[in-house]
């Protein structure tokens, strides 16, 4: 059932291009350059009149939520708040009847996310679920939603569910932005076409597997790692760090690259691998300065760059090249090498990547 792969996690990483096609199937009409989500058609009024969105989730799903926040705010011009479900449910939050709560959960069984939904419903909010497991408790507790349809995820470390969640959030953004008139037709068409092209770009990103497997051997010694990103890729840095922590037991932190100088830079020395997401987007020049800051302190920089980049190749110790895409879809491509990196480091350390210690696939305890 592992399809020839040694672990489910690796199988699930490699499945992602196909999973995203499944996720988009029937929702994106390429001939008409159009995105439709049935939930958006059925609940148009509720969704279009939302005064704000509140995203509730845990772990990796929360990271997907942070990307969703940027997508929705950028293209739909609606304020979006992202909350850890476990904090939200206990802190007596302000919830308005005009709020739409988006609950994201792969398993659909996470206790804190379920409790956050119940709280939101009690206070009159409309709840939209983004789940993978069909018929689980969370999809049953929501008013409506969209499944990610990426198939069962067995590895405890979430991989394809994360990219599926981001893809659904991207489709939701496109459907809402079009209905609200906050996106130009040109931009809309460009985004739809690029989203459809992502699975092929992921396949290209997967070609870095061998390079990453080799590179991983160097990093098994590390006790601490830093992941830096900006904009849409800041949550990807958080997600890369979480992947490494949970399966390799190496301490890792994700940071917005510019925050480094406000503290974490003190940690940097020649022992510390720093993974920098430095693709060629609006933040490129700023990221180059951030890399220079790390290098000036003898840090070891492994940069994820856009194919053909030469500037960063000269600065970094190692580079992983990735196909170019629109900035807002970079998380879908950039996540791939970070998943592979965590996987290979954990395997080099002899860890059971599918069943890491102390972790369960569904966290049904509070
Ligand atoms: O099933 P959920 O998406 O609600 O799960 C949330 C987290 O428990 C989950 O994402 C966890 O952080 C993963 N093990 C991360 O890989």
mmCIF file of C-alpha atoms and ligand atoms in Angstrom:
data_model
loop_
_atom_site.group_PDB
_atom_site.id
_atom_site.type_symbol
_atom_site.label_atom_id
_atom_site.label_comp_id
_atom_site.label_asym_id
_atom_site.label_seq_id
_atom_site.Cartn_x
_atom_site.Cartn_y
_atom_site.Cartn_z
ATOM 1 C CA UNK A 1 0.000 0.000 0.000
ATOM 2 C CA UNK A 2 3.035 2.225 0.205
ATOM 3 C CA UNK A 3 3.284 1.921 -3.568
ATOM 4 C CA UNK A 4 6.934 0.918 -3.487
ATOM 5 C CA UNK A 5 7.970 3.777 -1.209
ATOM 6 C CA UNK A 6 9.701 2.993 2.087
ATOM 7 C CA UNK A 7 7.350 5.270 4.023
ATOM 8 C CA UNK A 8 3.866 6.680 3.569
ATOM 9 C CA UNK A 9 5.276 10.142 4.045
ATOM 10 C CA UNK A 10 7.470 9.860 0.956
ATOM 11 C CA UNK A 11 4.597 8.379 -1.034
ATOM 12 C CA UNK A 12 2.357 11.240 0.048
ATOM 13 C CA UNK A 13 4.974 13.843 -0.854
ATOM 14 C CA UNK A 14 5.322 12.355 -4.332
ATOM 15 C CA UNK A 15 1.556 12.034 -4.769
ATOM 16 C CA UNK A 16 1.014 15.746 -4.424
ATOM 17 C CA UNK A 17 0.841 16.662 -8.120
ATOM 18 C CA UNK A 18 -1.921 14.083 -8.645
ATOM 19 C CA UNK A 19 -3.645 15.023 -5.398
ATOM 20 C CA UNK A 20 -3.850 18.647 -6.419
ATOM 21 C CA UNK A 21 -5.372 17.649 -9.735
ATOM 22 C CA UNK A 22 -7.997 15.676 -7.798
ATOM 23 C CA UNK A 23 -8.536 18.681 -5.551
ATOM 24 C CA UNK A 24 -9.138 20.963 -8.545
ATOM 25 C CA UNK A 25 -11.157 18.457 -10.588
ATOM 26 C CA UNK A 26 -14.671 19.645 -11.316
ATOM 27 C CA UNK A 27 -13.915 22.957 -9.667
ATOM 28 C CA UNK A 28 -11.713 24.588 -12.252
ATOM 29 C CA UNK A 29 -12.941 24.733 -15.809
ATOM 30 C CA UNK A 30 -9.816 25.417 -17.813
ATOM 31 C CA UNK A 31 -11.646 26.101 -21.072
ATOM 32 C CA UNK A 32 -13.720 28.809 -19.442
ATOM 33 C CA UNK A 33 -10.964 29.985 -17.083
ATOM 34 C CA UNK A 34 -13.398 29.622 -14.255
ATOM 35 C CA UNK A 35 -13.367 28.428 -10.644
ATOM 36 C CA UNK A 36 -16.527 27.215 -8.956
ATOM 37 C CA UNK A 37 -16.967 25.842 -5.477
ATOM 38 C CA UNK A 38 -20.456 24.544 -4.816
ATOM 39 C CA UNK A 39 -20.372 25.970 -1.286
ATOM 40 C CA UNK A 40 -19.788 29.438 -2.714
ATOM 41 C CA UNK A 41 -22.752 29.069 -5.063
ATOM 42 C CA UNK A 42 -25.032 27.666 -2.363
ATOM 43 C CA UNK A 43 -24.086 30.194 0.310
ATOM 44 C CA UNK A 44 -23.193 33.172 -1.791
ATOM 45 C CA UNK A 45 -25.081 35.709 0.308
ATOM 46 C CA UNK A 46 -23.543 34.631 3.593
ATOM 47 C CA UNK A 47 -20.049 34.541 2.169
ATOM 48 C CA UNK A 48 -20.282 37.775 0.230
ATOM 49 C CA UNK A 49 -21.737 39.724 3.113
ATOM 50 C CA UNK A 50 -19.094 38.543 5.591
ATOM 51 C CA UNK A 51 -17.600 41.468 7.461
ATOM 52 C CA UNK A 52 -14.555 39.382 8.294
ATOM 53 C CA UNK A 53 -13.209 35.878 8.159
ATOM 54 C CA UNK A 54 -11.809 34.086 11.191
ATOM 55 C CA UNK A 55 -9.708 31.047 10.384
ATOM 56 C CA UNK A 56 -9.398 28.467 13.179
ATOM 57 C CA UNK A 57 -7.047 25.480 13.005
ATOM 58 C CA UNK A 58 -4.098 23.730 14.656
ATOM 59 C CA UNK A 59 -0.601 22.746 13.550
ATOM 60 C CA UNK A 60 -0.047 22.443 9.838
ATOM 61 C CA UNK A 61 -3.645 23.396 9.116
ATOM 62 C CA UNK A 62 -3.031 26.655 10.978
ATOM 63 C CA UNK A 63 -0.058 27.317 8.706
ATOM 64 C CA UNK A 64 -2.312 26.796 5.686
ATOM 65 C CA UNK A 65 -4.652 29.312 7.333
ATOM 66 C CA UNK A 66 -1.887 31.933 7.444
ATOM 67 C CA UNK A 67 -1.449 31.552 3.696
ATOM 68 C CA UNK A 68 -5.216 31.740 3.244
ATOM 69 C CA UNK A 69 -5.225 34.998 5.182
ATOM 70 C CA UNK A 70 -2.810 36.587 2.731
ATOM 71 C CA UNK A 71 -4.682 35.244 -0.292
ATOM 72 C CA UNK A 72 -8.109 36.398 0.889
ATOM 73 C CA UNK A 73 -6.992 39.792 2.138
ATOM 74 C CA UNK A 74 -4.947 40.428 -0.968
ATOM 75 C CA UNK A 75 -7.553 39.497 -3.547
ATOM 76 C CA UNK A 76 -10.923 39.752 -1.756
ATOM 77 C CA UNK A 77 -10.182 42.763 0.462
ATOM 78 C CA UNK A 78 -11.940 41.262 3.491
ATOM 79 C CA UNK A 79 -10.174 41.300 6.872
ATOM 80 C CA UNK A 80 -9.003 37.845 7.914
ATOM 81 C CA UNK A 81 -7.901 36.733 11.377
ATOM 82 C CA UNK A 82 -6.080 33.464 11.952
ATOM 83 C CA UNK A 83 -6.427 31.823 15.335
ATOM 84 C CA UNK A 84 -5.091 28.732 17.032
ATOM 85 C CA UNK A 85 -8.311 26.860 17.764
ATOM 86 C CA UNK A 86 -7.032 26.003 21.253
ATOM 87 C CA UNK A 87 -6.559 29.687 22.137
ATOM 88 C CA UNK A 88 -9.665 30.969 20.430
ATOM 89 C CA UNK A 89 -12.025 28.599 22.208
ATOM 90 C CA UNK A 90 -10.832 29.590 25.683
ATOM 91 C CA UNK A 91 -10.324 33.318 25.369
ATOM 92 C CA UNK A 92 -13.867 34.656 25.062
ATOM 93 C CA UNK A 93 -13.322 36.109 21.580
ATOM 94 C CA UNK A 94 -15.599 38.640 19.924
ATOM 95 C CA UNK A 95 -17.651 36.745 17.348
ATOM 96 C CA UNK A 96 -20.205 38.623 15.290
ATOM 97 C CA UNK A 97 -23.186 37.214 13.407
ATOM 98 C CA UNK A 98 -21.648 38.672 10.260
ATOM 99 C CA UNK A 99 -18.423 36.708 10.759
ATOM 100 C CA UNK A 100 -17.592 33.718 8.643
ATOM 101 C CA UNK A 101 -15.410 31.212 10.463
ATOM 102 C CA UNK A 102 -13.249 28.969 8.298
ATOM 103 C CA UNK A 103 -12.243 25.789 10.133
ATOM 104 C CA UNK A 104 -9.344 23.885 8.581
ATOM 105 C CA UNK A 105 -8.623 20.294 9.593
ATOM 106 C CA UNK A 106 -7.185 17.351 7.700
ATOM 107 C CA UNK A 107 -8.632 14.706 10.009
ATOM 108 C CA UNK A 108 -11.832 16.562 10.745
ATOM 109 C CA UNK A 109 -11.544 15.262 14.315
ATOM 110 C CA UNK A 110 -9.257 17.732 16.095
ATOM 111 C CA UNK A 111 -10.925 18.415 19.452
ATOM 112 C CA UNK A 112 -9.918 22.067 19.791
ATOM 113 C CA UNK A 113 -10.983 22.934 16.249
ATOM 114 C CA UNK A 114 -14.323 21.237 16.818
ATOM 115 C CA UNK A 115 -14.838 23.173 20.062
ATOM 116 C CA UNK A 116 -13.948 26.448 18.297
ATOM 117 C CA UNK A 117 -16.618 25.692 15.684
ATOM 118 C CA UNK A 118 -19.224 25.012 18.345
ATOM 119 C CA UNK A 119 -18.398 28.291 20.062
ATOM 120 C CA UNK A 120 -18.636 30.210 16.783
ATOM 121 C CA UNK A 121 -21.966 28.624 15.899
ATOM 122 C CA UNK A 122 -23.408 29.390 19.310
ATOM 123 C CA UNK A 123 -22.578 33.034 18.766
ATOM 124 C CA UNK A 124 -24.246 33.104 15.396
ATOM 125 C CA UNK A 125 -21.322 32.914 12.985
ATOM 126 C CA UNK A 126 -21.488 31.013 9.731
ATOM 127 C CA UNK A 127 -18.933 28.185 9.578
ATOM 128 C CA UNK A 128 -17.133 26.955 6.466
ATOM 129 C CA UNK A 129 -15.025 23.775 6.787
ATOM 130 C CA UNK A 130 -11.938 22.776 4.817
ATOM 131 C CA UNK A 131 -11.350 19.099 5.597
ATOM 132 C CA UNK A 132 -9.971 15.932 4.089
ATOM 133 C CA UNK A 133 -11.755 13.075 5.866
ATOM 134 C CA UNK A 134 -15.210 12.868 4.379
ATOM 135 C CA UNK A 135 -18.021 12.689 6.930
ATOM 136 C CA UNK A 136 -15.770 13.336 9.958
ATOM 137 C CA UNK A 137 -16.993 15.332 12.958
ATOM 138 C CA UNK A 138 -15.816 18.749 11.725
ATOM 139 C CA UNK A 139 -17.450 18.631 8.289
ATOM 140 C CA UNK A 140 -20.647 17.528 10.058
ATOM 141 C CA UNK A 141 -20.443 20.417 12.512
ATOM 142 C CA UNK A 142 -19.998 23.135 9.872
ATOM 143 C CA UNK A 143 -22.695 24.866 7.781
ATOM 144 C CA UNK A 144 -20.871 24.193 4.552
ATOM 145 C CA UNK A 145 -17.386 23.677 3.208
ATOM 146 C CA UNK A 146 -15.092 22.237 0.604
ATOM 147 C CA UNK A 147 -13.239 18.965 0.919
ATOM 148 C CA UNK A 148 -9.636 18.928 -0.188
ATOM 149 C CA UNK A 149 -9.996 15.485 -1.815
ATOM 150 C CA UNK A 150 -6.355 14.457 -1.562
ATOM 151 C CA UNK A 151 -7.074 10.902 -0.391
ATOM 152 C CA UNK A 152 -6.235 9.409 3.014
ATOM 153 C CA UNK A 153 -3.114 10.825 4.627
ATOM 154 C CA UNK A 154 -1.398 8.135 6.700
ATOM 155 C CA UNK A 155 1.952 9.713 7.643
ATOM 156 C CA UNK A 156 1.633 11.645 10.889
ATOM 157 C CA UNK A 157 3.492 14.551 9.312
ATOM 158 C CA UNK A 158 1.004 16.333 7.122
ATOM 159 C CA UNK A 159 2.192 16.931 3.553
ATOM 160 C CA UNK A 160 -0.375 16.519 0.801
ATOM 161 C CA UNK A 161 -3.158 17.724 3.092
ATOM 162 C CA UNK A 162 -1.275 20.994 3.556
ATOM 163 C CA UNK A 163 -0.897 21.662 -0.164
ATOM 164 C CA UNK A 164 -4.514 20.544 -0.661
ATOM 165 C CA UNK A 165 -5.684 23.021 1.974
ATOM 166 C CA UNK A 166 -3.740 25.833 0.331
ATOM 167 C CA UNK A 167 -5.225 24.872 -3.047
ATOM 168 C CA UNK A 168 -8.771 24.999 -1.667
ATOM 169 C CA UNK A 169 -8.031 28.355 -0.047
ATOM 170 C CA UNK A 170 -6.722 29.591 -3.401
ATOM 171 C CA UNK A 171 -9.886 28.428 -5.178
ATOM 172 C CA UNK A 172 -12.061 29.980 -2.475
ATOM 173 C CA UNK A 173 -10.144 33.231 -2.880
ATOM 174 C CA UNK A 174 -10.636 33.217 -6.640
ATOM 175 C CA UNK A 175 -14.351 32.413 -6.412
ATOM 176 C CA UNK A 176 -14.951 35.125 -3.805
ATOM 177 C CA UNK A 177 -12.755 37.737 -5.451
ATOM 178 C CA UNK A 178 -14.596 37.293 -8.725
ATOM 179 C CA UNK A 179 -18.007 37.499 -7.062
ATOM 180 C CA UNK A 180 -16.982 40.574 -5.082
ATOM 181 C CA UNK A 181 -15.408 42.272 -8.065
ATOM 182 C CA UNK A 182 -12.127 42.806 -6.239
ATOM 183 C CA UNK A 183 -10.001 41.180 -8.934
ATOM 184 C CA UNK A 184 -9.562 42.235 -12.542
ATOM 185 C CA UNK A 185 -10.516 39.719 -15.218
ATOM 186 C CA UNK A 186 -6.902 39.628 -16.434
ATOM 187 C CA UNK A 187 -5.514 38.853 -13.018
ATOM 188 C CA UNK A 188 -8.235 36.276 -12.421
ATOM 189 C CA UNK A 189 -7.484 34.419 -15.656
ATOM 190 C CA UNK A 190 -3.759 34.582 -15.002
ATOM 191 C CA UNK A 191 -4.222 33.095 -11.536
ATOM 192 C CA UNK A 192 -6.588 30.345 -12.654
ATOM 193 C CA UNK A 193 -4.143 29.269 -15.364
ATOM 194 C CA UNK A 194 -1.211 29.345 -12.999
ATOM 195 C CA UNK A 195 -3.026 27.313 -10.364
ATOM 196 C CA UNK A 196 -3.750 24.656 -12.967
ATOM 197 C CA UNK A 197 -0.048 24.629 -13.885
ATOM 198 C CA UNK A 198 1.079 24.032 -10.301
ATOM 199 C CA UNK A 199 0.998 20.201 -10.353
ATOM 200 C CA UNK A 200 3.537 20.183 -13.207
ATOM 201 C CA UNK A 201 5.729 22.629 -11.303
ATOM 202 C CA UNK A 202 5.508 20.425 -8.239
ATOM 203 C CA UNK A 203 6.735 17.528 -10.356
ATOM 204 C CA UNK A 204 9.704 19.610 -11.318
ATOM 205 C CA UNK A 205 10.327 20.517 -7.680
ATOM 206 C CA UNK A 206 10.258 16.807 -6.799
ATOM 207 C CA UNK A 207 13.263 16.296 -9.064
ATOM 208 C CA UNK A 208 15.367 17.862 -6.306
ATOM 209 C CA UNK A 209 14.797 14.703 -4.251
ATOM 210 C CA UNK A 210 18.221 13.160 -4.902
ATOM 211 C CA UNK A 211 20.038 16.417 -4.255
ATOM 212 C CA UNK A 212 18.130 16.872 -1.006
ATOM 213 C CA UNK A 213 18.777 13.276 0.084
ATOM 214 C CA UNK A 214 22.510 13.922 -0.295
ATOM 215 C CA UNK A 215 22.302 17.283 1.420
ATOM 216 C CA UNK A 216 20.358 15.798 4.331
ATOM 217 C CA UNK A 217 23.380 13.763 5.393
ATOM 218 C CA UNK A 218 25.210 16.962 6.280
ATOM 219 C CA UNK A 219 22.421 18.207 8.518
ATOM 220 C CA UNK A 220 21.838 15.191 10.704
ATOM 221 C CA UNK A 221 24.400 16.622 13.124
ATOM 222 C CA UNK A 222 22.439 19.842 13.656
ATOM 223 C CA UNK A 223 20.831 20.586 17.002
ATOM 224 C CA UNK A 224 19.039 23.692 15.832
ATOM 225 C CA UNK A 225 17.856 24.939 12.474
ATOM 226 C CA UNK A 226 16.327 28.190 11.380
ATOM 227 C CA UNK A 227 13.812 28.568 8.551
ATOM 228 C CA UNK A 228 13.332 32.014 7.080
ATOM 229 C CA UNK A 229 10.741 33.279 4.639
ATOM 230 C CA UNK A 230 8.742 36.388 3.907
ATOM 231 C CA UNK A 231 5.249 37.180 2.696
ATOM 232 C CA UNK A 232 3.408 34.122 1.412
ATOM 233 C CA UNK A 233 6.455 32.012 2.234
ATOM 234 C CA UNK A 234 6.695 33.021 5.880
ATOM 235 C CA UNK A 235 4.068 30.392 6.828
ATOM 236 C CA UNK A 236 6.007 27.935 4.650
ATOM 237 C CA UNK A 237 9.055 28.577 6.839
ATOM 238 C CA UNK A 238 6.939 27.782 9.908
ATOM 239 C CA UNK A 239 5.695 24.628 8.239
ATOM 240 C CA UNK A 240 9.215 23.559 7.201
ATOM 241 C CA UNK A 241 10.373 23.928 10.801
ATOM 242 C CA UNK A 242 7.389 21.992 12.146
ATOM 243 C CA UNK A 243 8.054 19.126 9.720
ATOM 244 C CA UNK A 244 11.669 18.891 10.839
ATOM 245 C CA UNK A 245 10.801 19.028 14.542
ATOM 246 C CA UNK A 246 8.139 16.395 14.461
ATOM 247 C CA UNK A 247 9.935 13.685 12.520
ATOM 248 C CA UNK A 248 13.671 14.278 13.093
ATOM 249 C CA UNK A 249 13.455 15.678 16.656
ATOM 250 C CA UNK A 250 15.830 18.487 15.711
ATOM 251 C CA UNK A 251 14.852 21.801 17.203
ATOM 252 C CA UNK A 252 13.834 24.187 14.450
ATOM 253 C CA UNK A 253 12.184 27.556 14.268
ATOM 254 C CA UNK A 254 10.489 29.378 11.453
ATOM 255 C CA UNK A 255 10.773 33.144 11.345
ATOM 256 C CA UNK A 256 9.815 35.998 9.072
ATOM 257 C CA UNK A 257 13.277 36.743 7.664
ATOM 258 C CA UNK A 258 13.260 40.387 8.713
ATOM 259 C CA UNK A 259 12.499 39.517 12.334
ATOM 260 C CA UNK A 260 15.807 37.730 12.632
ATOM 261 C CA UNK A 261 17.630 40.889 13.586
ATOM 262 C CA UNK A 262 15.235 41.393 16.476
ATOM 263 C CA UNK A 263 16.608 38.437 18.408
ATOM 264 C CA UNK A 264 17.236 35.094 16.726
ATOM 265 C CA UNK A 265 20.295 36.393 14.904
ATOM 266 C CA UNK A 266 22.107 35.954 18.212
ATOM 267 C CA UNK A 267 21.783 32.189 17.746
ATOM 268 C CA UNK A 268 23.633 32.084 14.461
ATOM 269 C CA UNK A 269 27.056 30.491 14.254
ATOM 270 C CA UNK A 270 28.836 28.132 11.895
ATOM 271 C CA UNK A 271 26.950 25.171 13.369
ATOM 272 C CA UNK A 272 23.538 26.526 12.526
ATOM 273 C CA UNK A 273 21.905 25.624 9.214
ATOM 274 C CA UNK A 274 19.625 28.419 8.022
ATOM 275 C CA UNK A 275 17.123 27.478 5.338
ATOM 276 C CA UNK A 276 16.068 30.578 3.459
ATOM 277 C CA UNK A 277 13.171 30.734 1.039
ATOM 278 C CA UNK A 278 14.582 33.237 -1.411
ATOM 279 C CA UNK A 279 12.608 32.851 -4.592
ATOM 280 C CA UNK A 280 12.560 35.678 -7.093
ATOM 281 C CA UNK A 281 9.501 37.628 -6.025
ATOM 282 C CA UNK A 282 8.660 41.034 -4.589
ATOM 283 C CA UNK A 283 10.793 40.316 -1.520
ATOM 284 C CA UNK A 284 13.869 39.152 -3.407
ATOM 285 C CA UNK A 285 16.200 42.081 -2.738
ATOM 286 C CA UNK A 286 15.219 42.157 0.928
ATOM 287 C CA UNK A 287 15.938 38.461 1.212
ATOM 288 C CA UNK A 288 19.393 38.945 -0.242
ATOM 289 C CA UNK A 289 20.136 41.365 2.610
ATOM 290 C CA UNK A 290 18.812 38.810 5.086
ATOM 291 C CA UNK A 291 21.131 36.159 3.641
ATOM 292 C CA UNK A 292 24.060 38.555 3.917
ATOM 293 C CA UNK A 293 23.203 39.122 7.571
ATOM 294 C CA UNK A 294 23.384 35.376 8.196
ATOM 295 C CA UNK A 295 26.594 34.928 6.231
ATOM 296 C CA UNK A 296 28.268 37.793 8.084
ATOM 297 C CA UNK A 297 27.815 35.681 11.223
ATOM 298 C CA UNK A 298 29.224 32.502 9.655
ATOM 299 C CA UNK A 299 25.792 30.891 9.411
ATOM 300 C CA UNK A 300 25.345 28.108 6.888
ATOM 301 C CA UNK A 301 22.774 29.158 4.301
ATOM 302 C CA UNK A 302 20.746 26.734 2.254
ATOM 303 C CA UNK A 303 18.639 28.813 -0.094
ATOM 304 C CA UNK A 304 15.556 27.822 -2.030
ATOM 305 C CA UNK A 305 15.764 29.859 -5.193
ATOM 306 C CA UNK A 306 14.069 30.323 -8.519
ATOM 307 C CA UNK A 307 15.611 28.349 -11.337
ATOM 308 C CA UNK A 308 18.460 30.191 -13.003
ATOM 309 C CA UNK A 309 19.195 32.423 -10.034
ATOM 310 C CA UNK A 310 22.866 33.361 -9.896
ATOM 311 C CA UNK A 311 22.968 36.157 -7.328
ATOM 312 C CA UNK A 312 22.064 33.929 -4.403
ATOM 313 C CA UNK A 313 24.125 31.015 -5.661
ATOM 314 C CA UNK A 314 27.172 33.208 -5.054
ATOM 315 C CA UNK A 315 26.106 34.011 -1.503
ATOM 316 C CA UNK A 316 24.642 30.775 -0.184
ATOM 317 C CA UNK A 317 26.403 27.534 0.765
ATOM 318 C CA UNK A 318 23.849 25.439 -1.068
ATOM 319 C CA UNK A 319 20.942 26.221 -3.348
ATOM 320 C CA UNK A 320 17.886 24.231 -4.324
ATOM 321 C CA UNK A 321 16.385 25.435 -7.600
ATOM 322 C CA UNK A 322 12.644 25.610 -8.062
ATOM 323 C CA UNK A 323 10.394 26.492 -10.997
ATOM 324 C CA UNK A 324 9.043 30.007 -11.107
ATOM 325 C CA UNK A 325 5.411 30.701 -10.276
ATOM 326 C CA UNK A 326 3.228 33.588 -9.108
ATOM 327 C CA UNK A 327 4.191 34.806 -5.667
ATOM 328 C CA UNK A 328 0.838 33.816 -4.162
ATOM 329 C CA UNK A 329 1.276 30.195 -5.282
ATOM 330 C CA UNK A 330 4.886 29.821 -4.224
ATOM 331 C CA UNK A 331 3.911 27.987 -1.018
ATOM 332 C CA UNK A 332 2.690 25.078 -3.160
ATOM 333 C CA UNK A 333 6.044 24.668 -4.887
ATOM 334 C CA UNK A 334 8.384 25.652 -2.061
ATOM 335 C CA UNK A 335 6.804 23.265 0.461
ATOM 336 C CA UNK A 336 7.950 20.277 -1.572
ATOM 337 C CA UNK A 337 11.727 20.549 -0.968
ATOM 338 C CA UNK A 338 11.154 21.400 2.697
ATOM 339 C CA UNK A 339 9.043 18.262 3.148
ATOM 340 C CA UNK A 340 11.751 16.218 1.431
ATOM 341 C CA UNK A 341 14.446 17.774 3.546
ATOM 342 C CA UNK A 342 12.689 16.900 6.814
ATOM 343 C CA UNK A 343 11.986 13.417 5.494
ATOM 344 C CA UNK A 344 15.571 12.664 4.484
ATOM 345 C CA UNK A 345 17.111 14.139 7.626
ATOM 346 C CA UNK A 346 14.796 11.980 9.751
ATOM 347 C CA UNK A 347 15.547 8.876 7.696
ATOM 348 C CA UNK A 348 19.301 9.544 7.986
ATOM 349 C CA UNK A 349 18.825 9.706 11.739
ATOM 350 C CA UNK A 350 17.053 6.345 11.665
ATOM 351 C CA UNK A 351 13.691 7.690 12.801
ATOM 352 C CA UNK A 352 10.308 6.211 11.976
ATOM 353 C CA UNK A 353 8.982 9.095 9.916
ATOM 354 C CA UNK A 354 5.435 7.757 9.668
ATOM 355 C CA UNK A 355 5.031 7.252 13.410
ATOM 356 C CA UNK A 356 7.073 9.887 15.210
ATOM 357 C CA UNK A 357 7.284 9.558 18.976
ATOM 358 C CA UNK A 358 4.612 11.197 21.128
ATOM 359 C CA UNK A 359 2.417 12.149 18.171
ATOM 360 C CA UNK A 360 -0.957 10.966 16.927
ATOM 361 C CA UNK A 361 -2.498 11.539 13.520
ATOM 362 C CA UNK A 362 -5.712 12.921 14.990
ATOM 363 C CA UNK A 363 -5.464 14.953 18.149
ATOM 364 C CA UNK A 364 -8.793 14.219 19.790
ATOM 365 C CA UNK A 365 -7.634 15.273 23.252
ATOM 366 C CA UNK A 366 -7.819 18.877 24.379
HETATM 367 O O1 LIG B 1 -6.269 16.973 11.424
HETATM 368 P P1 LIG B 1 -5.890 18.414 11.660
HETATM 369 O O2 LIG B 1 -5.532 19.106 10.397
HETATM 370 O O3 LIG B 1 -6.925 19.167 12.428
HETATM 371 O O4 LIG B 1 -4.597 18.328 12.548
HETATM 372 C C1 LIG B 1 -3.975 19.462 13.069
HETATM 373 C C2 LIG B 1 -2.602 19.152 13.585
HETATM 374 O O5 LIG B 1 -2.670 18.208 14.639
HETATM 375 C C3 LIG B 1 -1.689 18.607 12.495
HETATM 376 O O6 LIG B 1 -1.599 19.458 11.412
HETATM 377 C C4 LIG B 1 -0.262 18.364 13.043
HETATM 378 O O7 LIG B 1 0.347 19.575 13.349
HETATM 379 C C5 LIG B 1 0.540 17.567 12.017
HETATM 380 N N1 LIG B 1 1.098 16.395 12.618
HETATM 381 C C6 LIG B 1 1.627 18.344 11.377
HETATM 382 O O8 LIG B 1 2.366 17.599 10.459
#
